[in-house]
XYZ file of C-alpha atoms in Angstrom:
337
model
C 101.141 89.463 114.142
C 102.781 88.025 110.975
C 102.634 90.558 108.099
C 101.689 89.570 104.674
C 104.354 90.144 102.024
C 102.764 92.759 99.698
C 99.636 94.897 99.236
C 98.594 96.352 95.917
C 96.276 99.297 96.254
C 94.537 100.148 93.026
C 93.155 103.610 93.333
C 90.499 103.668 90.653
C 90.333 107.111 88.981
C 87.030 107.845 87.235
C 86.818 106.707 83.557
C 90.201 104.911 83.612
C 89.279 101.233 83.341
C 88.517 100.496 86.984
C 85.345 98.440 86.290
C 87.195 96.209 83.824
C 89.981 95.642 86.324
C 87.623 94.913 89.117
C 85.530 92.624 86.938
C 88.645 90.525 86.026
C 89.791 90.321 89.708
C 86.367 89.368 90.999
C 85.689 86.815 88.285
C 89.120 85.159 88.695
C 89.516 85.443 92.480
C 89.635 81.653 92.948
C 92.291 81.265 90.283
C 94.313 84.216 91.669
C 94.471 82.413 95.046
C 96.327 79.543 93.311
C 98.850 82.174 92.095
C 99.328 83.339 95.695
C 97.245 86.512 95.160
C 94.295 87.366 97.485
C 91.416 89.491 96.222
C 88.720 89.955 98.943
C 85.501 89.529 96.932
C 83.468 89.169 100.103
C 83.774 92.995 100.611
C 81.935 93.530 97.276
C 83.585 93.108 93.828
C 84.641 96.707 93.877
C 85.883 96.427 97.450
C 83.412 99.134 98.555
C 82.334 97.747 101.967
C 85.567 97.988 103.888
C 86.360 101.551 102.756
C 82.912 102.892 103.321
C 83.237 101.496 106.921
C 86.669 103.205 107.348
C 85.321 106.539 106.055
C 82.461 106.211 108.546
C 84.913 105.759 111.382
C 86.747 108.889 110.343
C 83.539 111.160 109.975
C 82.061 112.073 113.239
C 78.466 113.010 111.955
C 78.283 109.588 110.338
C 79.582 107.773 113.366
C 76.687 109.133 115.517
C 74.132 108.034 112.940
C 75.419 104.471 112.618
C 77.277 103.263 115.691
C 79.181 104.722 118.598
C 83.021 105.179 117.916
C 84.214 102.130 119.876
C 81.807 99.737 118.182
C 82.676 101.108 114.796
C 86.354 100.774 115.553
C 85.919 97.124 116.527
C 83.877 96.371 113.449
C 86.123 97.614 110.732
C 89.241 96.454 112.559
C 87.671 92.958 112.566
C 87.027 93.237 108.707
C 90.699 93.921 108.253
C 91.911 91.033 110.375
C 89.552 88.655 108.544
C 90.576 89.724 105.038
C 94.273 90.713 105.408
C 95.712 87.850 107.466
C 95.429 85.572 104.515
C 97.945 82.872 103.658
C 98.659 84.448 100.322
C 101.802 86.655 100.018
C 100.126 89.137 97.785
C 96.788 91.055 98.418
C 95.011 93.301 95.823
C 92.489 95.925 96.796
C 90.824 97.928 94.106
C 88.336 100.716 94.771
C 87.248 104.066 93.382
C 86.397 105.197 96.884
C 90.125 105.394 97.680
C 90.452 108.398 95.424
C 88.070 110.445 97.535
C 89.653 109.768 100.882
C 90.422 113.027 102.808
C 93.942 113.468 104.100
C 92.834 112.414 107.495
C 91.246 109.276 106.109
C 94.490 108.449 104.203
C 96.536 108.792 107.373
C 94.191 106.556 109.238
C 94.196 103.945 106.612
C 97.946 104.092 106.383
C 98.285 103.322 110.065
C 96.060 100.288 109.718
C 97.899 99.001 106.621
C 101.164 99.177 108.413
C 100.001 96.522 110.827
C 99.370 93.949 108.064
C 101.798 94.510 105.160
C 105.480 94.785 104.694
C 105.357 96.420 101.354
C 102.661 98.621 99.741
C 102.384 99.490 96.095
C 99.808 101.944 94.809
C 98.739 101.737 91.153
C 96.602 104.288 89.468
C 95.689 104.843 85.832
C 95.470 108.552 84.646
C 94.208 109.919 81.386
C 94.595 113.238 79.611
C 92.483 115.894 81.322
C 90.390 117.016 78.313
C 89.651 113.322 77.501
C 88.871 112.713 81.148
C 86.322 115.700 81.322
C 84.611 114.619 78.173
C 84.205 110.954 79.241
C 83.040 111.924 82.762
C 80.418 114.478 81.356
C 78.973 111.738 79.171
C 78.903 109.348 82.135
C 77.128 111.780 84.430
C 74.470 112.552 81.816
C 73.956 108.768 81.398
C 73.574 108.629 85.200
C 70.730 111.106 85.242
C 72.392 114.558 85.205
C 70.412 117.344 83.420
C 73.211 119.818 82.776
C 76.346 119.334 80.664
C 77.642 122.766 81.589
C 77.257 122.225 85.306
C 79.039 118.862 85.159
C 81.864 120.328 83.048
C 82.492 123.159 85.523
C 82.371 120.703 88.507
C 84.996 118.491 86.866
C 87.288 121.390 86.057
C 86.975 123.002 89.448
C 87.458 119.654 91.317
C 90.391 118.228 89.435
C 90.918 114.510 90.389
C 94.636 114.865 89.780
C 95.069 116.562 93.117
C 93.427 113.755 94.939
C 96.104 111.215 93.865
C 98.671 113.804 94.743
C 97.282 113.731 98.331
C 98.243 110.070 98.577
C 101.799 110.805 97.348
C 102.221 113.545 99.942
C 100.920 111.525 102.821
C 102.501 108.132 101.843
C 106.040 108.995 100.463
C 107.197 105.524 101.634
C 104.779 103.739 99.388
C 105.831 102.594 95.893
C 103.669 104.613 93.320
C 102.997 103.248 89.868
C 101.186 105.679 87.630
C 100.057 104.369 84.224
C 98.578 106.187 81.308
C 95.062 105.076 80.395
C 95.679 104.805 76.733
C 95.508 101.646 74.642
C 98.715 102.311 72.680
C 100.623 102.651 75.993
C 99.268 99.431 77.585
C 101.598 96.402 77.823
C 100.701 94.186 74.931
C 97.883 96.779 74.073
C 95.886 95.236 76.835
C 94.689 96.900 80.136
C 94.560 93.621 82.176
C 97.936 92.600 80.964
C 99.341 96.073 81.617
C 97.864 96.157 85.234
C 99.656 92.796 86.372
C 102.828 93.593 84.398
C 103.057 97.025 86.119
C 102.653 95.537 89.611
C 105.109 92.697 88.800
C 102.776 89.731 89.411
C 102.564 86.821 87.109
C 99.095 85.600 86.270
C 99.949 83.761 83.003
C 97.487 80.991 82.226
C 94.565 82.743 83.840
C 91.369 82.786 81.820
C 90.374 86.480 81.034
C 86.773 86.764 82.249
C 85.304 90.195 82.262
C 81.590 90.994 82.657
C 79.881 91.936 79.315
C 80.388 95.683 78.575
C 77.105 97.363 79.447
C 78.336 101.037 79.498
C 78.878 101.878 75.827
C 80.083 105.306 74.681
C 77.380 107.468 73.172
C 77.397 110.081 70.448
C 76.622 113.781 70.540
C 72.901 113.537 69.597
C 72.364 110.832 72.303
C 73.981 112.864 74.948
C 71.998 115.982 74.069
C 68.800 114.017 73.959
C 69.530 112.426 77.436
C 70.301 115.855 78.895
C 66.884 117.161 77.688
C 65.129 113.938 78.748
C 66.697 114.115 82.317
C 65.593 117.766 82.604
C 61.982 117.016 81.650
C 61.802 113.677 83.528
C 64.293 113.672 86.426
C 65.626 110.171 87.399
C 64.404 110.715 90.960
C 61.195 112.428 92.129
C 60.571 112.988 95.891
C 63.401 110.562 96.691
C 61.778 107.789 94.558
C 62.355 106.520 91.111
C 60.420 108.680 88.744
C 57.755 106.543 87.098
C 56.971 109.368 84.586
C 60.096 108.431 82.735
C 58.161 105.807 80.884
C 58.593 102.066 80.454
C 62.320 102.280 81.373
C 61.424 103.961 84.706
C 65.127 104.602 85.380
C 67.904 104.888 82.789
C 67.190 104.332 79.208
C 69.024 101.147 78.109
C 72.381 102.580 76.740
C 72.680 99.881 74.126
C 69.604 101.385 72.557
C 71.211 104.849 72.327
C 74.600 103.468 71.116
C 72.993 101.437 68.292
C 71.787 104.581 66.540
C 73.760 106.479 63.937
C 75.262 109.612 65.628
C 77.994 112.253 65.570
C 81.124 111.665 67.787
C 80.831 113.194 71.321
C 83.889 115.311 71.687
C 83.191 118.746 73.415
C 85.685 121.545 72.483
C 86.092 122.783 76.075
C 87.584 126.228 76.795
C 89.907 126.875 79.682
C 90.836 130.183 81.379
C 94.509 131.011 82.117
C 93.791 130.554 85.850
C 92.383 127.081 85.308
C 95.312 126.086 82.997
C 97.809 127.299 85.583
C 96.284 125.295 88.368
C 95.573 122.017 86.350
C 98.970 122.089 84.650
C 100.673 122.311 88.100
C 99.022 119.020 88.923
C 99.835 117.505 85.499
C 103.577 118.439 85.849
C 103.822 116.720 89.212
C 102.052 113.630 87.889
C 104.216 113.533 84.800
C 107.296 112.948 87.023
C 105.954 109.466 87.583
C 105.352 108.710 83.914
C 107.956 107.900 81.161
C 108.783 110.581 78.548
C 106.488 108.703 75.974
C 103.509 108.572 78.445
C 103.346 112.175 79.658
C 99.995 113.723 80.100
C 99.228 116.721 77.796
C 99.464 120.167 79.187
C 96.431 122.356 78.721
C 96.413 125.763 76.947
C 94.068 128.684 77.534
C 91.450 128.884 74.795
C 87.805 129.877 74.114
C 86.306 126.604 73.117
C 83.163 125.833 71.083
C 81.044 124.115 73.582
C 78.205 126.676 73.518
C 77.916 126.206 69.784
C 78.087 122.321 70.106
C 75.255 122.308 72.763
C 72.955 124.043 70.400
C 73.377 121.339 67.702
C 69.962 120.446 66.225
C 69.027 116.858 66.748
C 67.605 115.486 63.448
C 64.211 113.855 63.389
C 65.804 110.688 61.942
C 67.709 110.259 65.211
C 64.553 110.163 67.326
C 62.856 107.838 64.842
C 65.860 105.384 64.912
C 65.888 105.632 68.742
C 62.208 104.710 69.057
C 62.632 101.804 66.564
C 65.624 100.525 68.478
C 63.852 100.882 71.727
C 60.794 99.014 70.446
C 63.037 96.181 69.279
C 64.787 96.133 72.683
C 61.469 95.843 74.585
C 60.224 93.068 72.292
C 63.425 91.182 72.886
C 63.049 91.638 76.673
C 59.472 90.441 76.436
C 60.436 87.275 74.628
C 63.065 86.502 77.462
C 60.331 86.701 80.036
Protein backbone atom coordinates (compact mmCIF):
# COMPACT_ATOMS: atom_id res chain seq x y z
CA UNK A 1 0.00 0.00 0.00
CA UNK A 2 1.35 3.40 -0.97
CA UNK A 3 1.54 5.70 2.02
CA UNK A 4 0.41 9.32 1.98
CA UNK A 5 3.08 11.87 2.66
CA UNK A 6 1.92 13.51 5.86
CA UNK A 7 -0.80 13.43 8.51
CA UNK A 8 -1.60 16.35 10.77
CA UNK A 9 -3.40 15.29 13.96
CA UNK A 10 -5.00 18.24 15.70
CA UNK A 11 -5.77 17.16 19.26
CA UNK A 12 -8.40 19.65 20.33
CA UNK A 13 -8.05 20.59 23.97
CA UNK A 14 -11.18 21.98 25.55
CA UNK A 15 -11.68 25.74 25.28
CA UNK A 16 -8.70 26.19 22.95
CA UNK A 17 -10.20 27.18 19.61
CA UNK A 18 -11.01 23.68 18.30
CA UNK A 19 -14.49 24.62 17.02
CA UNK A 20 -13.11 27.56 15.04
CA UNK A 21 -10.38 25.43 13.46
CA UNK A 22 -12.82 22.64 12.59
CA UNK A 23 -15.32 25.11 11.16
CA UNK A 24 -12.68 26.55 8.86
CA UNK A 25 -11.48 23.11 7.74
CA UNK A 26 -15.00 21.83 7.08
CA UNK A 27 -16.17 24.95 5.24
CA UNK A 28 -13.04 25.06 3.09
CA UNK A 29 -12.58 21.32 2.50
CA UNK A 30 -13.09 21.58 -1.27
CA UNK A 31 -10.59 24.45 -1.52
CA UNK A 32 -8.08 22.59 0.65
CA UNK A 33 -8.17 19.66 -1.78
CA UNK A 34 -6.90 22.04 -4.48
CA UNK A 35 -3.99 22.85 -2.17
CA UNK A 36 -3.16 19.15 -1.84
CA UNK A 37 -4.74 18.91 1.64
CA UNK A 38 -7.42 16.34 2.51
CA UNK A 39 -9.89 16.95 5.36
CA UNK A 40 -12.40 14.06 5.75
CA UNK A 41 -15.67 15.95 6.25
CA UNK A 42 -17.68 12.78 5.57
CA UNK A 43 -16.73 11.59 9.04
CA UNK A 44 -18.47 14.65 10.59
CA UNK A 45 -17.09 18.21 10.57
CA UNK A 46 -15.38 17.49 13.91
CA UNK A 47 -14.09 14.08 12.66
CA UNK A 48 -16.03 12.35 15.44
CA UNK A 49 -17.27 9.23 13.66
CA UNK A 50 -14.01 7.48 12.98
CA UNK A 51 -12.61 7.99 16.46
CA UNK A 52 -15.79 6.90 18.19
CA UNK A 53 -15.54 3.71 16.15
CA UNK A 54 -11.92 3.11 17.10
CA UNK A 55 -12.71 3.64 20.76
CA UNK A 56 -15.57 1.17 20.49
CA UNK A 57 -13.17 -1.38 19.02
CA UNK A 58 -10.86 -0.85 22.00
CA UNK A 59 -13.52 -1.12 24.71
CA UNK A 60 -14.85 -4.62 25.25
CA UNK A 61 -18.19 -3.74 26.94
CA UNK A 62 -19.07 -1.43 24.04
CA UNK A 63 -18.01 -4.07 21.49
CA UNK A 64 -20.54 -6.52 22.84
CA UNK A 65 -23.34 -3.95 22.70
CA UNK A 66 -22.68 -2.85 19.13
CA UNK A 67 -21.03 -5.58 17.04
CA UNK A 68 -18.76 -8.53 17.58
CA UNK A 69 -15.05 -7.76 17.48
CA UNK A 70 -14.33 -9.07 13.98
CA UNK A 71 -17.16 -7.08 12.39
CA UNK A 72 -16.13 -3.92 14.24
CA UNK A 73 -12.52 -4.41 13.17
CA UNK A 74 -13.54 -4.68 9.52
CA UNK A 75 -15.85 -1.68 9.82
CA UNK A 76 -13.39 0.88 11.14
CA UNK A 77 -10.53 -0.51 9.08
CA UNK A 78 -12.71 0.12 6.02
CA UNK A 79 -13.26 3.72 7.09
CA UNK A 80 -9.53 4.32 7.33
CA UNK A 81 -8.91 2.86 3.88
CA UNK A 82 -11.64 5.03 2.37
CA UNK A 83 -10.47 8.26 3.94
CA UNK A 84 -6.70 7.92 4.10
CA UNK A 85 -5.75 6.48 0.74
CA UNK A 86 -6.50 9.85 -0.82
CA UNK A 87 -4.49 11.33 -3.66
CA UNK A 88 -3.55 14.38 -1.57
CA UNK A 89 -0.12 14.38 0.03
CA UNK A 90 -1.38 15.94 3.28
CA UNK A 91 -4.29 14.86 5.48
CA UNK A 92 -5.65 16.79 8.47
CA UNK A 93 -7.67 15.21 11.27
CA UNK A 94 -9.10 17.44 14.00
CA UNK A 95 -10.97 16.01 16.96
CA UNK A 96 -11.43 16.73 20.66
CA UNK A 97 -12.07 13.01 21.18
CA UNK A 98 -8.38 12.34 20.59
CA UNK A 99 -7.56 14.02 23.90
CA UNK A 100 -9.53 11.44 25.85
CA UNK A 101 -7.99 8.33 24.29
CA UNK A 102 -6.62 5.87 26.83
CA UNK A 103 -3.02 4.71 26.46
CA UNK A 104 -4.25 1.47 24.88
CA UNK A 105 -6.39 3.41 22.39
CA UNK A 106 -3.43 5.62 21.48
CA UNK A 107 -1.26 2.56 20.84
CA UNK A 108 -3.95 0.99 18.68
CA UNK A 109 -4.41 4.19 16.70
CA UNK A 110 -0.65 4.57 16.26
CA UNK A 111 -0.44 1.08 14.76
CA UNK A 112 -3.18 1.91 12.27
CA UNK A 113 -1.72 5.28 11.30
CA UNK A 114 1.65 3.71 10.58
CA UNK A 115 0.09 1.79 7.70
CA UNK A 116 -0.99 4.94 5.90
CA UNK A 117 1.39 7.81 6.64
CA UNK A 118 5.11 8.38 6.33
CA UNK A 119 5.17 11.41 8.62
CA UNK A 120 2.83 12.35 11.49
CA UNK A 121 2.68 15.74 13.18
CA UNK A 122 0.55 16.43 16.26
CA UNK A 123 -0.56 19.99 16.93
CA UNK A 124 -2.30 21.02 20.12
CA UNK A 125 -3.22 24.41 21.57
CA UNK A 126 -2.79 24.85 25.31
CA UNK A 127 -3.87 27.68 27.58
CA UNK A 128 -2.90 28.77 31.08
CA UNK A 129 -4.50 26.49 33.65
CA UNK A 130 -6.40 29.14 35.60
CA UNK A 131 -7.83 30.58 32.38
CA UNK A 132 -8.72 27.08 31.16
CA UNK A 133 -10.58 26.20 34.38
CA UNK A 134 -12.56 29.46 34.34
CA UNK A 135 -13.58 29.05 30.72
CA UNK A 136 -14.45 25.36 31.16
CA UNK A 137 -16.58 26.02 34.25
CA UNK A 138 -18.56 28.60 32.30
CA UNK A 139 -19.03 26.20 29.38
CA UNK A 140 -20.26 23.40 31.61
CA UNK A 141 -22.80 25.67 33.28
CA UNK A 142 -23.97 26.76 29.82
CA UNK A 143 -24.31 23.07 28.95
CA UNK A 144 -26.64 22.45 31.88
CA UNK A 145 -24.48 21.78 34.96
CA UNK A 146 -25.92 23.00 38.27
CA UNK A 147 -22.73 23.25 40.35
CA UNK A 148 -19.79 25.58 39.78
CA UNK A 149 -17.88 24.06 42.72
CA UNK A 150 -18.33 20.50 41.47
CA UNK A 151 -17.11 21.40 37.98
CA UNK A 152 -14.13 23.33 39.37
CA UNK A 153 -13.03 20.36 41.49
CA UNK A 154 -13.45 17.95 38.56
CA UNK A 155 -11.35 20.13 36.25
CA UNK A 156 -8.57 20.51 38.82
CA UNK A 157 -8.52 16.81 39.74
CA UNK A 158 -8.56 15.64 36.10
CA UNK A 159 -5.97 17.96 34.59
CA UNK A 160 -6.12 17.80 30.79
CA UNK A 161 -2.39 18.51 30.51
CA UNK A 162 -1.58 14.93 31.49
CA UNK A 163 -3.74 13.65 28.62
CA UNK A 164 -1.56 15.31 25.98
CA UNK A 165 1.52 14.03 27.82
CA UNK A 166 0.16 10.48 27.32
CA UNK A 167 0.47 11.05 23.57
CA UNK A 168 4.03 12.28 23.92
CA UNK A 169 5.04 9.25 25.96
CA UNK A 170 3.48 6.68 23.61
CA UNK A 171 4.37 8.39 20.32
CA UNK A 172 7.90 9.80 20.82
CA UNK A 173 8.58 9.41 17.09
CA UNK A 174 5.81 11.88 16.16
CA UNK A 175 6.55 15.57 15.63
CA UNK A 176 4.77 17.51 18.38
CA UNK A 177 3.84 21.16 17.93
CA UNK A 178 2.35 22.77 21.03
CA UNK A 179 1.06 26.30 20.66
CA UNK A 180 -0.20 28.74 23.30
CA UNK A 181 -3.87 29.59 22.97
CA UNK A 182 -3.35 33.33 23.32
CA UNK A 183 -4.16 35.95 20.70
CA UNK A 184 -0.94 37.91 21.19
CA UNK A 185 1.05 34.70 20.55
CA UNK A 186 -0.76 33.72 17.33
CA UNK A 187 1.00 34.18 14.00
CA UNK A 188 -0.35 37.48 12.62
CA UNK A 189 -2.63 37.56 15.71
CA UNK A 190 -4.94 35.05 14.02
CA UNK A 191 -5.73 31.49 15.14
CA UNK A 192 -6.31 30.04 11.65
CA UNK A 193 -3.16 31.65 10.28
CA UNK A 194 -1.25 30.34 13.28
CA UNK A 195 -2.59 26.81 12.75
CA UNK A 196 -1.41 26.51 9.15
CA UNK A 197 1.83 28.38 9.78
CA UNK A 198 2.65 26.01 12.65
CA UNK A 199 2.07 22.86 10.59
CA UNK A 200 3.97 24.38 7.65
CA UNK A 201 1.18 24.21 5.07
CA UNK A 202 0.49 27.05 2.66
CA UNK A 203 -3.19 27.95 2.27
CA UNK A 204 -2.74 31.48 1.01
CA UNK A 205 -5.67 32.65 -1.06
CA UNK A 206 -8.26 30.60 0.79
CA UNK A 207 -11.38 32.43 1.84
CA UNK A 208 -11.74 32.35 5.62
CA UNK A 209 -15.21 30.99 6.25
CA UNK A 210 -16.04 30.17 9.85
CA UNK A 211 -19.53 29.48 11.13
CA UNK A 212 -21.11 32.38 13.05
CA UNK A 213 -19.99 32.46 16.68
CA UNK A 214 -22.90 31.06 18.71
CA UNK A 215 -21.10 30.44 21.98
CA UNK A 216 -20.44 33.89 23.46
CA UNK A 217 -18.73 34.38 26.82
CA UNK A 218 -21.02 35.26 29.71
CA UNK A 219 -20.59 37.48 32.75
CA UNK A 220 -20.70 36.57 36.44
CA UNK A 221 -24.41 37.32 36.96
CA UNK A 222 -25.37 35.24 33.92
CA UNK A 223 -23.35 32.21 35.05
CA UNK A 224 -24.72 32.41 38.61
CA UNK A 225 -28.25 32.75 37.22
CA UNK A 226 -27.82 29.73 34.93
CA UNK A 227 -26.43 27.67 37.80
CA UNK A 228 -29.56 28.39 39.85
CA UNK A 229 -31.82 27.85 36.84
CA UNK A 230 -30.23 24.49 36.02
CA UNK A 231 -30.58 23.38 39.63
CA UNK A 232 -34.29 24.25 39.75
CA UNK A 233 -35.05 23.06 36.21
CA UNK A 234 -32.53 20.38 35.14
CA UNK A 235 -31.84 20.19 31.43
CA UNK A 236 -32.90 16.52 31.37
CA UNK A 237 -35.65 14.82 33.37
CA UNK A 238 -36.17 11.04 33.25
CA UNK A 239 -33.79 10.89 30.27
CA UNK A 240 -35.89 13.37 28.31
CA UNK A 241 -35.63 17.10 27.63
CA UNK A 242 -37.18 18.88 30.61
CA UNK A 243 -40.22 20.74 29.30
CA UNK A 244 -40.54 22.59 32.62
CA UNK A 245 -37.65 24.80 31.57
CA UNK A 246 -40.09 27.02 29.71
CA UNK A 247 -40.22 28.14 26.12
CA UNK A 248 -36.54 27.43 25.57
CA UNK A 249 -37.07 23.78 26.66
CA UNK A 250 -33.34 23.17 26.47
CA UNK A 251 -30.65 25.79 26.86
CA UNK A 252 -31.47 29.47 27.15
CA UNK A 253 -30.16 31.21 23.99
CA UNK A 254 -26.73 32.42 25.04
CA UNK A 255 -26.91 35.56 22.94
CA UNK A 256 -29.75 36.69 25.23
CA UNK A 257 -27.59 36.31 28.33
CA UNK A 258 -24.55 37.87 26.66
CA UNK A 259 -26.46 40.98 25.58
CA UNK A 260 -27.18 42.09 29.16
CA UNK A 261 -24.88 44.33 31.22
CA UNK A 262 -22.84 42.18 33.59
CA UNK A 263 -19.67 41.80 35.66
CA UNK A 264 -16.68 39.92 34.19
CA UNK A 265 -16.65 36.20 34.94
CA UNK A 266 -13.27 35.50 36.51
CA UNK A 267 -13.27 33.21 39.53
CA UNK A 268 -10.41 33.63 41.99
CA UNK A 269 -9.66 29.93 42.40
CA UNK A 270 -7.62 28.61 45.30
CA UNK A 271 -5.10 25.76 44.99
CA UNK A 272 -3.59 23.55 47.67
CA UNK A 273 0.14 22.83 47.76
CA UNK A 274 -0.56 19.25 46.65
CA UNK A 275 -2.60 20.43 43.66
CA UNK A 276 0.05 22.98 42.71
CA UNK A 277 2.85 20.40 42.85
CA UNK A 278 0.97 17.96 40.61
CA UNK A 279 -0.25 20.46 38.02
CA UNK A 280 3.05 22.35 37.88
CA UNK A 281 4.76 19.04 37.12
CA UNK A 282 2.61 18.75 33.99
CA UNK A 283 3.12 22.42 33.10
CA UNK A 284 6.90 22.15 33.34
CA UNK A 285 6.91 19.18 30.95
CA UNK A 286 4.65 20.99 28.48
CA UNK A 287 6.75 24.15 28.67
CA UNK A 288 9.69 22.21 27.18
CA UNK A 289 7.77 22.30 23.89
CA UNK A 290 7.01 26.03 24.07
CA UNK A 291 9.29 28.96 23.33
CA UNK A 292 10.50 31.10 26.27
CA UNK A 293 7.95 33.80 25.42
CA UNK A 294 5.06 31.33 25.27
CA UNK A 295 5.52 29.45 28.54
CA UNK A 296 2.43 28.49 30.54
CA UNK A 297 2.22 30.16 33.93
CA UNK A 298 3.05 28.07 36.98
CA UNK A 299 0.48 27.94 39.77
CA UNK A 300 1.02 29.04 43.37
CA UNK A 301 -0.85 27.83 46.46
CA UNK A 302 -3.46 30.30 47.63
CA UNK A 303 -6.82 30.51 49.38
CA UNK A 304 -8.85 32.09 46.59
CA UNK A 305 -12.09 34.07 46.87
CA UNK A 306 -14.48 31.78 45.01
CA UNK A 307 -16.78 31.21 48.01
CA UNK A 308 -17.27 34.96 48.32
CA UNK A 309 -17.80 35.39 44.57
CA UNK A 310 -20.47 32.67 44.44
CA UNK A 311 -22.56 34.54 47.01
CA UNK A 312 -22.63 37.67 44.82
CA UNK A 313 -26.14 39.09 44.83
CA UNK A 314 -27.67 39.31 41.37
CA UNK A 315 -29.38 42.71 41.02
CA UNK A 316 -33.05 42.89 40.02
CA UNK A 317 -32.09 45.04 37.05
CA UNK A 318 -30.23 42.06 35.57
CA UNK A 319 -33.32 39.85 35.66
CA UNK A 320 -35.43 42.60 34.09
CA UNK A 321 -32.92 43.10 31.28
CA UNK A 322 -32.74 39.33 30.64
CA UNK A 323 -36.53 39.07 30.41
CA UNK A 324 -36.66 42.05 28.06
CA UNK A 325 -33.89 40.64 25.85
CA UNK A 326 -35.52 37.19 25.85
CA UNK A 327 -38.87 38.69 24.82
CA UNK A 328 -37.19 40.51 21.94
CA UNK A 329 -35.43 37.28 20.93
CA UNK A 330 -38.70 35.31 20.86
CA UNK A 331 -40.43 38.02 18.83
CA UNK A 332 -37.59 37.97 16.33
CA UNK A 333 -37.79 34.17 16.06
CA UNK A 334 -41.57 34.38 15.59
CA UNK A 335 -41.15 36.88 12.74
CA UNK A 336 -38.76 34.49 10.99
CA UNK A 337 -41.31 31.71 11.09
